[in-house]
Coordinates of C-alpha atoms in Angstrom, one line a residue:
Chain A
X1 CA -18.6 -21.6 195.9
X2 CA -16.8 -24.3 193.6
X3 CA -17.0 -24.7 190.1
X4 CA -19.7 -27.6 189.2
X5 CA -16.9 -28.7 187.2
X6 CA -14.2 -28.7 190.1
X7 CA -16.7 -29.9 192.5
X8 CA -17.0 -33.3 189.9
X9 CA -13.1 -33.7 189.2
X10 CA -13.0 -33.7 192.6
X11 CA -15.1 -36.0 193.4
X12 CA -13.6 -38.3 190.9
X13 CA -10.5 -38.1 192.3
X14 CA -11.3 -39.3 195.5
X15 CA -13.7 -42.1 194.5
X16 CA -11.2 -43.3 191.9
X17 CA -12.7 -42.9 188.3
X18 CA -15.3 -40.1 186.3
X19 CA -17.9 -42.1 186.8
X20 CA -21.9 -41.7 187.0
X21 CA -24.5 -44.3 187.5
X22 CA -28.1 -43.4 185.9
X23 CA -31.2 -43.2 187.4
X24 CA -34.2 -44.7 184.7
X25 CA -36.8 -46.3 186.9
X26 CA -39.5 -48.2 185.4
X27 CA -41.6 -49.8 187.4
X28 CA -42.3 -53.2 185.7
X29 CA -38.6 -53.8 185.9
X30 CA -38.4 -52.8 190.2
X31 CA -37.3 -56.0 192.0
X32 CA -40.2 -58.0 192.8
X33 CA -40.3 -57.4 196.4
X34 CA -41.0 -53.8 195.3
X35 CA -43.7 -54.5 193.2
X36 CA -48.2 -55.2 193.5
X37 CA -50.7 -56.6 191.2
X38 CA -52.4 -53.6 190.0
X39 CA -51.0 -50.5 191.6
X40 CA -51.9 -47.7 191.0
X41 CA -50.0 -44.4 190.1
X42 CA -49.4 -43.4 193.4
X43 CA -48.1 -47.2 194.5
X44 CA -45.8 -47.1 191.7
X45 CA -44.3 -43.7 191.8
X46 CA -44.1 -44.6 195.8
X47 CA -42.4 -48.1 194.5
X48 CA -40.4 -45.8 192.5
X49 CA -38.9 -44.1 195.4
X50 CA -38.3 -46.9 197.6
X51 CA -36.0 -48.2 194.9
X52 CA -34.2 -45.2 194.1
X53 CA -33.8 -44.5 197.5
X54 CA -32.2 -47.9 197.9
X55 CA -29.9 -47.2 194.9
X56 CA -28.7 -43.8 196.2
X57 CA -27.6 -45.8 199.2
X58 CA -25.9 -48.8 197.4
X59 CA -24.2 -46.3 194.6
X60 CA -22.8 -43.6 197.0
X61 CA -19.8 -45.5 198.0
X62 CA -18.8 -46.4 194.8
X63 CA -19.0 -43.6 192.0
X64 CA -19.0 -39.8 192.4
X65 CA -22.5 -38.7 190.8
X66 CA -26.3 -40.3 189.3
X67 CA -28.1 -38.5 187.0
X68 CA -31.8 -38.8 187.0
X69 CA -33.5 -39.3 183.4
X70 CA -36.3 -36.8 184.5
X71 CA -38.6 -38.8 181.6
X72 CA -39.4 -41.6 184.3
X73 CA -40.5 -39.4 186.6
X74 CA -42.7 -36.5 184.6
X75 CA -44.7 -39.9 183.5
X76 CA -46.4 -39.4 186.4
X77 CA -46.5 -35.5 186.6
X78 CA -46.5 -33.9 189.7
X79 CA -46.0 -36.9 192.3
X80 CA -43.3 -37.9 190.1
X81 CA -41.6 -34.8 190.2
X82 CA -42.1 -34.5 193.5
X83 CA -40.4 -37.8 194.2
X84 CA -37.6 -36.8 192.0
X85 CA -36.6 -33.5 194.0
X86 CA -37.0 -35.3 197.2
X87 CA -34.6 -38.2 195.4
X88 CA -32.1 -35.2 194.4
X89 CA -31.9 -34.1 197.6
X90 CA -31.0 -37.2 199.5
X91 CA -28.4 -37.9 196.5
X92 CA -26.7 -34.7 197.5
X93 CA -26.4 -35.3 201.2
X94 CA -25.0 -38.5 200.4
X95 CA -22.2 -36.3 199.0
X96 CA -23.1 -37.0 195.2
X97 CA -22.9 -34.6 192.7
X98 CA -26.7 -35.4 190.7
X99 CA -27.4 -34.5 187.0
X100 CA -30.7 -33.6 186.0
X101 CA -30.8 -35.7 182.0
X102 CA -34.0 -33.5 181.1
X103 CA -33.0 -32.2 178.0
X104 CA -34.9 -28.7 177.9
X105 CA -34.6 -26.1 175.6
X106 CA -36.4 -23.4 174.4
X107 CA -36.6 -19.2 172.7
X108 CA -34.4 -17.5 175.7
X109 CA -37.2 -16.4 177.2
X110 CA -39.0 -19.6 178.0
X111 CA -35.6 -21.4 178.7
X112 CA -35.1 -18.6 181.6
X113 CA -37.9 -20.6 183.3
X114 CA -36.6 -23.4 183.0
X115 CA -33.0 -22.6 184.4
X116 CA -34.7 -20.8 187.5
X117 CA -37.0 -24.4 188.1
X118 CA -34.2 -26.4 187.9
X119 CA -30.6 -24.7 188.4
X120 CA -31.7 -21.8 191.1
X121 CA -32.4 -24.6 194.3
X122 CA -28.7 -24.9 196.4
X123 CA -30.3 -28.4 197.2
X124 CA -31.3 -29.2 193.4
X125 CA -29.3 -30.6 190.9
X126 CA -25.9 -29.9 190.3
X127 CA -26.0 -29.9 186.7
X128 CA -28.6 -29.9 183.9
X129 CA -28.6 -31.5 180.4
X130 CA -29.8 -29.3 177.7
X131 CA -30.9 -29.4 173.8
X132 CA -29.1 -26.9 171.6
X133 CA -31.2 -27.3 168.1
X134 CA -32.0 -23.4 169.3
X135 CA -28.9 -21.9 169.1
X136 CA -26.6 -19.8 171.4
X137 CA -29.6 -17.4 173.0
X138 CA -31.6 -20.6 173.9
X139 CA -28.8 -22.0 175.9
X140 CA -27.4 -18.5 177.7
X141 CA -30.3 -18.1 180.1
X142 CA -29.1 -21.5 181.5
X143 CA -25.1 -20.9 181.3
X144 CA -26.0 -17.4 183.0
X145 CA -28.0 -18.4 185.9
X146 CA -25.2 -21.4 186.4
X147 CA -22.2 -19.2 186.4
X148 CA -24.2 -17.3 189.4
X149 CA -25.2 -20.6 191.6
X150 CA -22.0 -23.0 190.9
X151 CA -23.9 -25.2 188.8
X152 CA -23.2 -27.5 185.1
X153 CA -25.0 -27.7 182.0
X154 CA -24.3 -30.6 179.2
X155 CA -25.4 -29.5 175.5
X156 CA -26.6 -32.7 173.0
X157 CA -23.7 -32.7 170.4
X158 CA -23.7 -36.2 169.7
X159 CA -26.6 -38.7 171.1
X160 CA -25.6 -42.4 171.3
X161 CA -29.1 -43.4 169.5
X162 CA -28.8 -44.9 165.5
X163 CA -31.6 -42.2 164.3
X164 CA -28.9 -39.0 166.0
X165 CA -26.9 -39.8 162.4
X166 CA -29.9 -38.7 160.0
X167 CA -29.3 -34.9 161.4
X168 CA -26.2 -34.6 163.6
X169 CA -24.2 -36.9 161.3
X170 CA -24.8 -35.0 157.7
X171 CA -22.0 -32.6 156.4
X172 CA -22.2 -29.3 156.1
X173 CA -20.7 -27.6 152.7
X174 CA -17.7 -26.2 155.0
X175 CA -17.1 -29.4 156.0
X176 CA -18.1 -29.5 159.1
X177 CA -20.7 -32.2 160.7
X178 CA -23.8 -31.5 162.0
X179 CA -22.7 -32.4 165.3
X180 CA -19.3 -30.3 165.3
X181 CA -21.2 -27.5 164.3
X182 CA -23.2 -27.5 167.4
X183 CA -20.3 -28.4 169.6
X184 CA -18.7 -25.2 167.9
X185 CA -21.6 -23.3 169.4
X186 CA -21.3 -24.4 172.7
X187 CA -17.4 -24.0 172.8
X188 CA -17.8 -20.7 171.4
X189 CA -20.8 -20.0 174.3
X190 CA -19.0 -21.7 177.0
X191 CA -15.4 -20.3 176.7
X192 CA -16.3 -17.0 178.8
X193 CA -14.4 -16.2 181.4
X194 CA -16.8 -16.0 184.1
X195 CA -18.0 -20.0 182.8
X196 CA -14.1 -21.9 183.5
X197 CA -13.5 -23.3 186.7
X198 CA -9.9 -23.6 188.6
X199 CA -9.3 -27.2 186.2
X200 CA -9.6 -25.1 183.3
X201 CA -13.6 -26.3 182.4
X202 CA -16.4 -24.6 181.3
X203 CA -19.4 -24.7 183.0
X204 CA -21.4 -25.1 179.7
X205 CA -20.4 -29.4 179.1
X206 CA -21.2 -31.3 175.7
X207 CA -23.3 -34.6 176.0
X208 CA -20.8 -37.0 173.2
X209 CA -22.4 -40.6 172.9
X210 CA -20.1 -43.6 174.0
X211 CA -21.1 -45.2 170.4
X212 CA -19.8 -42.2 167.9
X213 CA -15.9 -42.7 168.6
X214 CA -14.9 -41.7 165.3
X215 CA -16.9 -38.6 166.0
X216 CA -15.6 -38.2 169.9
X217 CA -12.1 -37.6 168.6
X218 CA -13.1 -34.9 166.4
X219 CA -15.3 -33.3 168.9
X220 CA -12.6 -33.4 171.8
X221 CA -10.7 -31.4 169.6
X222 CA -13.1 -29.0 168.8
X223 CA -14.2 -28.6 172.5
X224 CA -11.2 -28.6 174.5
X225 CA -12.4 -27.0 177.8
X226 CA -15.4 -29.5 177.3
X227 CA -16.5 -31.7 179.8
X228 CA -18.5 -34.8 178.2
X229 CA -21.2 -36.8 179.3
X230 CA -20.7 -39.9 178.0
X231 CA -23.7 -42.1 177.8
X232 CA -23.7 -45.6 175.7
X233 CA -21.5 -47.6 178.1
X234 CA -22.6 -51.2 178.9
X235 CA -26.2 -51.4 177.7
X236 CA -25.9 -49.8 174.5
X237 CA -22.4 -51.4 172.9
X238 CA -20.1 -48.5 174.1
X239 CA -16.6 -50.3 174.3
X240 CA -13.3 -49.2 176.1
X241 CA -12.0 -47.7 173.0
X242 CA -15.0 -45.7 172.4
X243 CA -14.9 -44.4 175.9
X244 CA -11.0 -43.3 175.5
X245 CA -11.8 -41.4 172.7
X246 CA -13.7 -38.8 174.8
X247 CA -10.9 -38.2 177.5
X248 CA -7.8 -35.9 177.0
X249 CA -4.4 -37.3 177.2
X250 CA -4.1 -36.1 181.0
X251 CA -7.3 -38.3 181.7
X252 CA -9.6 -35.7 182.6
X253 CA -12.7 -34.5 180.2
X254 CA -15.4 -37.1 180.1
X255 CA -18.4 -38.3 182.7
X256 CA -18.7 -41.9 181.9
X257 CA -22.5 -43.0 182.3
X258 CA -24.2 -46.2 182.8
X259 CA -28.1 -46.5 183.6
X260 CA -29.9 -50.2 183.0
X261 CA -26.4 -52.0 183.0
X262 CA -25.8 -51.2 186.8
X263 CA -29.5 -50.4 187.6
X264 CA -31.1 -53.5 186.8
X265 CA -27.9 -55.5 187.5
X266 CA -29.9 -57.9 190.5
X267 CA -31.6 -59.2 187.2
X268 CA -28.2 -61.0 186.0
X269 CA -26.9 -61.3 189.3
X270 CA -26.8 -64.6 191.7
X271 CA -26.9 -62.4 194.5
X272 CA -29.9 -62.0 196.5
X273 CA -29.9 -58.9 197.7
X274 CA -30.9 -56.4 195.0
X275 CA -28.7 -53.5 196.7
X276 CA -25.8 -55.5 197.3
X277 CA -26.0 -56.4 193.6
X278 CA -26.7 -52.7 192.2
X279 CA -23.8 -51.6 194.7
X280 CA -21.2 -54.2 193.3
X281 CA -22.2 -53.5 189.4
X282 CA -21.7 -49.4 190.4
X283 CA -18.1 -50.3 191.6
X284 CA -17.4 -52.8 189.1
X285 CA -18.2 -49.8 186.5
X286 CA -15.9 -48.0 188.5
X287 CA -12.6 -50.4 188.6
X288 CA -13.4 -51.0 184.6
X289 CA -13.6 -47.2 184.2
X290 CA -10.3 -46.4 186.2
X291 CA -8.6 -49.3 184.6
X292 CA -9.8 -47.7 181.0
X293 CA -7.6 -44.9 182.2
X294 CA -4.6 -46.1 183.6
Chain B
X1 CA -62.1 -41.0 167.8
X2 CA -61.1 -38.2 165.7
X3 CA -57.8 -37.6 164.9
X4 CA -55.7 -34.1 166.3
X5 CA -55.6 -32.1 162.8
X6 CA -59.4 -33.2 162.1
X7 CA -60.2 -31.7 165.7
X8 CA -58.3 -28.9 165.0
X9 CA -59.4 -28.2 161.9
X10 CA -62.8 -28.4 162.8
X11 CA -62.4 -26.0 165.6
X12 CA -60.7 -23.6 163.1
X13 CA -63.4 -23.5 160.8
X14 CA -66.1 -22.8 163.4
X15 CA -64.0 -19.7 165.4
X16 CA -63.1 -18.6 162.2
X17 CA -59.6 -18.6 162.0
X18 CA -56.7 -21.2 162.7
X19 CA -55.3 -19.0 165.9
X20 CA -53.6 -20.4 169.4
X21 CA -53.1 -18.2 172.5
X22 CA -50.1 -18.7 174.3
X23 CA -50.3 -19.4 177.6
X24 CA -46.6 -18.3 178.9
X25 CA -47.7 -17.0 182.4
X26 CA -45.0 -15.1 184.2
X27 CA -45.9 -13.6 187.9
X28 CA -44.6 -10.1 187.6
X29 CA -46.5 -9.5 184.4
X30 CA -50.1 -10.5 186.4
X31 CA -52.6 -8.1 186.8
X32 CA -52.1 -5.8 189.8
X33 CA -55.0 -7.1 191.4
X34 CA -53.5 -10.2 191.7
X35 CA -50.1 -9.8 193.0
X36 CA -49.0 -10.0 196.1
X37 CA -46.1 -8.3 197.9
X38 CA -43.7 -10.6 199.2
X39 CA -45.7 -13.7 197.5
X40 CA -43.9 -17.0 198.1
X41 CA -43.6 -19.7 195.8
X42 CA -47.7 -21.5 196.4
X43 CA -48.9 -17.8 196.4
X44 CA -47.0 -17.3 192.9
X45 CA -48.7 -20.4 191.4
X46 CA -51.9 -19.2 193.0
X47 CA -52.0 -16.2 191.4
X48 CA -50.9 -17.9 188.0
X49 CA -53.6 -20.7 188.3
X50 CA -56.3 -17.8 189.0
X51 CA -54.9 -15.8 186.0
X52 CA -55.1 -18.6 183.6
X53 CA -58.5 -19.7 184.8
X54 CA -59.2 -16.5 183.5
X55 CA -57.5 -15.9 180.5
X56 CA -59.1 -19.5 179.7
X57 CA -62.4 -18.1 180.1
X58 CA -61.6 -14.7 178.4
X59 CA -60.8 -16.1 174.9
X60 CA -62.9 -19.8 174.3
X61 CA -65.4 -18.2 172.7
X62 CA -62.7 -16.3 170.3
X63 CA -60.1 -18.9 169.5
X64 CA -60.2 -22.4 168.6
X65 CA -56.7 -23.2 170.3
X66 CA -54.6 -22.5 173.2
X67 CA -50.8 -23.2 173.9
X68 CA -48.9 -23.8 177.3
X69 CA -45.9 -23.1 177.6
X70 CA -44.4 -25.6 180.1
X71 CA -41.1 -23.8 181.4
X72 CA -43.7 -21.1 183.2
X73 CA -45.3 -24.1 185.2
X74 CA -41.8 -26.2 185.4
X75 CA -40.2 -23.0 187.0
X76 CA -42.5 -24.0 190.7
X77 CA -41.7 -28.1 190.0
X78 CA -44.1 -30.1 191.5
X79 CA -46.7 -27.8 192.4
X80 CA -46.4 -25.7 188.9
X81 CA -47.1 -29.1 186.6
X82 CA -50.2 -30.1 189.0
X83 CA -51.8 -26.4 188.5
X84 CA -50.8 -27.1 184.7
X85 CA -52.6 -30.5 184.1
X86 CA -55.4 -28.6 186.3
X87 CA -55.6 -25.9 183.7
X88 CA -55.6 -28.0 180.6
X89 CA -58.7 -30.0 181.6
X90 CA -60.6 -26.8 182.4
X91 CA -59.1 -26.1 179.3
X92 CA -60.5 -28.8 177.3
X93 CA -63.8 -28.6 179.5
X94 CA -64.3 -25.0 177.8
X95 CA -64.3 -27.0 174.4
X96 CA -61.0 -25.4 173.3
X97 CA -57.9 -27.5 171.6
X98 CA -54.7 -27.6 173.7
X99 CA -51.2 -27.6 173.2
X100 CA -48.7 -27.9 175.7
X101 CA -45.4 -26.6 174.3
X102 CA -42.7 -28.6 176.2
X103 CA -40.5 -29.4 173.5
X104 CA -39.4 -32.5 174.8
X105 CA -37.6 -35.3 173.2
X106 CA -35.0 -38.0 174.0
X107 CA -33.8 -41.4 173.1
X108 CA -36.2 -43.5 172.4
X109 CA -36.0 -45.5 175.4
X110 CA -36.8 -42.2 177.2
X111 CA -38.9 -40.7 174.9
X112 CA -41.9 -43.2 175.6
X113 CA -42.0 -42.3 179.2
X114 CA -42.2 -38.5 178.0
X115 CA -45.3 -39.9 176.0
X116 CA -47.4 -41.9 178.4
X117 CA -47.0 -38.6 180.9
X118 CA -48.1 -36.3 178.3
X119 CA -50.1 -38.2 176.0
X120 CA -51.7 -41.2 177.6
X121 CA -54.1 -39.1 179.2
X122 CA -57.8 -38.6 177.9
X123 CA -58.0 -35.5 179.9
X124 CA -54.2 -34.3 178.8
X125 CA -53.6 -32.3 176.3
X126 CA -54.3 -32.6 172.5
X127 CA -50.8 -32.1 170.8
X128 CA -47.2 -31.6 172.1
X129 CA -44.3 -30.0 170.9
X130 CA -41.0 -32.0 170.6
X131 CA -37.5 -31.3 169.9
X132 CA -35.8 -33.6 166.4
X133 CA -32.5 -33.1 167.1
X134 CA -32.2 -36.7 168.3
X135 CA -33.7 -38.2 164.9
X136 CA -36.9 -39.9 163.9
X137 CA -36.2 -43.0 166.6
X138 CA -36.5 -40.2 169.1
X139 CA -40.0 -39.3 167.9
X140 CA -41.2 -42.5 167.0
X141 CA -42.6 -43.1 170.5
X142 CA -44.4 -39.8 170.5
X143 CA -46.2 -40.3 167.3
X144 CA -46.7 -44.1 167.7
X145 CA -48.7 -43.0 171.1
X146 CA -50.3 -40.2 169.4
X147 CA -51.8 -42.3 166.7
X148 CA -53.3 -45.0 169.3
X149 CA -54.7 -41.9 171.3
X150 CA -56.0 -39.5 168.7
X151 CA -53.0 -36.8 169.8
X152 CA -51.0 -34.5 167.7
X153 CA -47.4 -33.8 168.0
X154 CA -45.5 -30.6 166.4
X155 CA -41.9 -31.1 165.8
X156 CA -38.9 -28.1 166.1
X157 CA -38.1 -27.8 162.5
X158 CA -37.4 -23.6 162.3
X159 CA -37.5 -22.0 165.4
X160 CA -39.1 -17.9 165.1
X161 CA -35.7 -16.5 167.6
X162 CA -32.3 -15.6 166.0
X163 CA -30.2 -17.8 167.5
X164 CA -31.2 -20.9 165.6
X165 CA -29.9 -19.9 162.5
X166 CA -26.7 -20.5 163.6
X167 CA -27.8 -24.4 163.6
X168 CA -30.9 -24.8 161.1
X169 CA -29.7 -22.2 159.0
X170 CA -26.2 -24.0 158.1
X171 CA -26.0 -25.4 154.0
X172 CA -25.7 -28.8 153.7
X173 CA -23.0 -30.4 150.7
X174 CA -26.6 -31.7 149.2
X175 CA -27.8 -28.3 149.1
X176 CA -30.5 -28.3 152.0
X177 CA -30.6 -26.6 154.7
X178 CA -30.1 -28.5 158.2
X179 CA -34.0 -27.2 159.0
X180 CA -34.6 -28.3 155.5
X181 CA -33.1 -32.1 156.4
X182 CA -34.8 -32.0 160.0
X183 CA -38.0 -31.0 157.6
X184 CA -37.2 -34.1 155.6
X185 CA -37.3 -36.7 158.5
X186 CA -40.4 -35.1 159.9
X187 CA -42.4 -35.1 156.6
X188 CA -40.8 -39.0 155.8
X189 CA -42.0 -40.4 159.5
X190 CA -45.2 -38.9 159.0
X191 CA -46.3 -39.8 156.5
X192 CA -47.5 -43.1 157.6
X193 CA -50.8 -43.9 157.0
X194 CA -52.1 -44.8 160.1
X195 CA -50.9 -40.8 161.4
X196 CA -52.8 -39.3 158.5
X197 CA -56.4 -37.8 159.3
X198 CA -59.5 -37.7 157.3
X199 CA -58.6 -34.0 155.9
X200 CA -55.1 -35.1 155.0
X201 CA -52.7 -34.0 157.6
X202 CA -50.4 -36.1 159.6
X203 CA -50.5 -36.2 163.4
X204 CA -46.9 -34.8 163.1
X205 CA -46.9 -31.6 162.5
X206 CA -44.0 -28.8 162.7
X207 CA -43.1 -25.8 164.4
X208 CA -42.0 -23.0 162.0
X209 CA -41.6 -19.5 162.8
X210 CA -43.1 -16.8 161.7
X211 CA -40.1 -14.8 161.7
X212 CA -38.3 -17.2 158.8
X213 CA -40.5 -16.5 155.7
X214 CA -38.0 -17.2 152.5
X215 CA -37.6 -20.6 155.2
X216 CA -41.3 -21.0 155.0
X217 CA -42.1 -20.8 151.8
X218 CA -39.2 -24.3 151.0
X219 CA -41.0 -26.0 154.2
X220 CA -44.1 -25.7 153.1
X221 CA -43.4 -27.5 150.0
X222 CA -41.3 -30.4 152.1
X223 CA -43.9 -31.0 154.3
X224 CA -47.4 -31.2 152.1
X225 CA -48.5 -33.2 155.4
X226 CA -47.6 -31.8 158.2
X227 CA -50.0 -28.5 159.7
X228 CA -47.3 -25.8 160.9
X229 CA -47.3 -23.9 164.1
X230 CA -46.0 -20.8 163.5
X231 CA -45.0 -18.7 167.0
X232 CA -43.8 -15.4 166.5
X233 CA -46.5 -13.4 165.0
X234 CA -47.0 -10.3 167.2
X235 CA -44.4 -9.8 169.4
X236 CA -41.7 -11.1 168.5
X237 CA -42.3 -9.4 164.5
X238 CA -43.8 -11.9 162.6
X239 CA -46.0 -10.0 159.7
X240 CA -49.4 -11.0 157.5
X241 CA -46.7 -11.9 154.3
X242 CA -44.8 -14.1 156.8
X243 CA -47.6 -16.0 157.9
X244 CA -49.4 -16.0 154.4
X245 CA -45.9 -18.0 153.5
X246 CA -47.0 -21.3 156.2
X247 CA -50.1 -21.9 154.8
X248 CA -51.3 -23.8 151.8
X249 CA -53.2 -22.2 148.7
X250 CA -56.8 -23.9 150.2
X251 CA -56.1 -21.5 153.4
X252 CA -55.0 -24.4 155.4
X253 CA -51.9 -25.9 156.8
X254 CA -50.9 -24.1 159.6
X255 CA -51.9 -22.5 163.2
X256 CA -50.5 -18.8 164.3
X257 CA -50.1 -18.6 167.7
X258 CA -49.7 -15.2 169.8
X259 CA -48.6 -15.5 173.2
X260 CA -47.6 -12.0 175.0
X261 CA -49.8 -9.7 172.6
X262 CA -52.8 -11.1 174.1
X263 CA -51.9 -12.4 177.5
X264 CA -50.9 -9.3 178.9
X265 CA -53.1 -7.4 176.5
X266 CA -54.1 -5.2 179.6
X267 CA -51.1 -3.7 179.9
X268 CA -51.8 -1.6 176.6
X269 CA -56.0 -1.3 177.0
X270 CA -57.9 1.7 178.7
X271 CA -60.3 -1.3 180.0
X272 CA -60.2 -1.2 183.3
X273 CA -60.8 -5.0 183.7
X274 CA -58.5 -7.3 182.2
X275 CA -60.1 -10.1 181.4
X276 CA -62.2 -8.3 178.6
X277 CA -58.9 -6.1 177.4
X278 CA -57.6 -10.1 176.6
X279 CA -61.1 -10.9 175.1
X280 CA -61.1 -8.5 172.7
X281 CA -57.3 -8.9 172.0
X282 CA -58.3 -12.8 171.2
X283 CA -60.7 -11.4 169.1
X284 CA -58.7 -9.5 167.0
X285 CA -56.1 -11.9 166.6
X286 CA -58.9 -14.2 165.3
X287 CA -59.6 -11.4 163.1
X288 CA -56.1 -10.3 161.6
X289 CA -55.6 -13.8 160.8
X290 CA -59.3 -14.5 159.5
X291 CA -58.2 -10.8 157.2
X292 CA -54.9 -12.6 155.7
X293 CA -56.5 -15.7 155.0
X294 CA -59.4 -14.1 152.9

């Protein structure tokens, strides 16, 4: 089995840039024909899965991987998550690699659950995002049970939100930033052999917002066999020059992520169609993405 | 409607101790009687739901408070979280205060969804545990929720496994700690008034570990406000001096939670049945604590 982090690379290769379109549903935003007066859960989580169903299909030409923000869909408990496993599924046989953005973390024992729930299925997700506020033994019981099943994790370093600054941004007394001292922990975690795949990536990735770029550089150095997921493009003021900063010189190193920008795009666009317009936003970020790089 | 710490400390008073049983079901640990050989995934979750039920039973009339841990339903996806909503309403039925401990947390954006799905819900739990590591616009939808519905929220501030000294253990150039500035943000954002209860604590609360008592001692002065809940008493080594440290000189302020030394209880107990060896473990939990408090 290939390396998650070969298995992306190469998927980027062949659909032309590192690219990754996010799934967020809500439902009051679902194109109208989508939507009733007054449905209940179950009509909107079903709504929910029409449209995502509908985006897997429009997106799958034009980038290499979606990751699901598992937030929409455990706001309706089990139906939603459900929904979103059936939704993973069909991404995958559309021959996209799918990130999970659920942001667990727990003591190692707790976080053993949640690797085996969500990294142990060959038809779940491909790669998981985790939270690192709990150190090195609250993250192994993931990067363990992916080294064994092919699969990717992405540690928060840097979040592309304004309140991330009030803890990840403060210096420590070595010098150091809050947020390079984590991504120290998770080079220092993810730098076993048994975790780097053919490309010379670790299994265990670094989630480095799109809106830090001051704080990208610095944290490219520190994690060189990195990948990034890099959220913050589009809808949150990410430029082109913030997303360079997370790439290496060869132009490998970073997952560039948009979610409401190409989501919701039928709401901006003059195109009726709400797939056709989702599907030309997806390859637009694509072309601006590949010509970031050139 | 009463606020969370009011309840709680309510509850306390009249079991006679502020104590939480984990609930951090794990199949192979279940009483013989019910495991199955060869058990598939429904039969697992079964057997977990039927364990729970009565562990539920075994310690209401012992403990004010019960804690699930949401990886051990999140390991069986769909089918696990409907058995753990199930459990929390019999839960609540039995006139016991419940925690989930899920430790999410997000963006904002994402955040809220995490909310209304764990919040929103009369017959949902009373207080969740979330993860700071995003900043207080990360929690802000969590407490802002919490306030309308009379929830409680506990924040990762000092984690009780070794690991996260690597992170919240670091010196800041301002002399703090990084669980010290985490402690900061937590205490600042709630300390609104509208999040403060009639007995003076704010719907935010923190999670501090038993296992981190010079740490305690400093939190408990940052956060005047804010009840603790201290894991890690019991198995994981926590002692009496460690948890006298996380409450206040009135004998309030915080909520010790046991999770393994009472769940699987039976596996140390000459009673044959199981549910009473928990029973009486619950009972002496509420007793140790009730002893250190006096």
């Amino acid at each position: 089995m290939n390396a998650f982090t070969d298995r992306f690379l190469a998927a980027a290769d062949d659909k032309g840039a590192p690219v990754c379109v996010g799934l967020d549903p809500v439902y009051e935003r679902l194109p109208a024909s989508l939507q009733q007066r007054a449905a209940d859960a179950g009509a909107r989580v079903h709504a929910i899965h029409s449209f995502c169903q509908g985006v897997l299909e429009a997106v799958a030409d034009h980038v290499p991987a979606v990751k699901f923000q598992a937030a929409c869909f455990e706001r309706y408990r089990a139906p939603g998550f459900a929904v979103l496993f059936e939704l993973i599924q069909q991404a995958r046989e559309l021959g996209l690699i799918v990130i999970l953005d659920a942001k667990r973390g727990d003591i190692g024992t707790s976080s053993a659950h949640y690797a085996v729930g969500l990294l142990a299925d060959p038809q779940g997700p491909d790669a998981l995002t985790v939270n690192a506020y709990l150190g090195a033994d609250g993250l192994e019981p993931f990067t363990d049970l992916a080294a064994v099943e092919g699969k990717g994790l992405f540690a928060l370093v840097r979040t592309s939100n304004p309140g991330g600054d009030a803890i990840q941004g403060l210096t420590l007394t070595d010098g150091r930033t809050v947020g390079e001292a984590v991504a120290d922990v998770v080079a220092d975690l993810g730098k076993r052999d048994t975790y780097i795949g053919d490309r010379g990536y670790s299994l265990l990735g670094a989630v480095v917002g799109a809106t830090k770029p001051a704080d990208a550089k610095s944290l490219r150095d520190r994690m060189p066999e990195q990948l990034f997921l890099v959220p913050g493009f589009g809808a949150q003021g990410g430029t082109a020059d913030d997303v360079r900063a997370c790439f290496k010189p060869d132009r490998t190193g970073a997952i560039v992520t948009a979610s409401r920008s190409v989501l919701y795009a039928y709401e901006k666009s003059d195109v009726a169609d709400w797939q056709t317009a989702i599907a030309t936003a997806a390859g637009d970020l694509n072309q601006q993405i590949a010509d970031i790089l050139k």
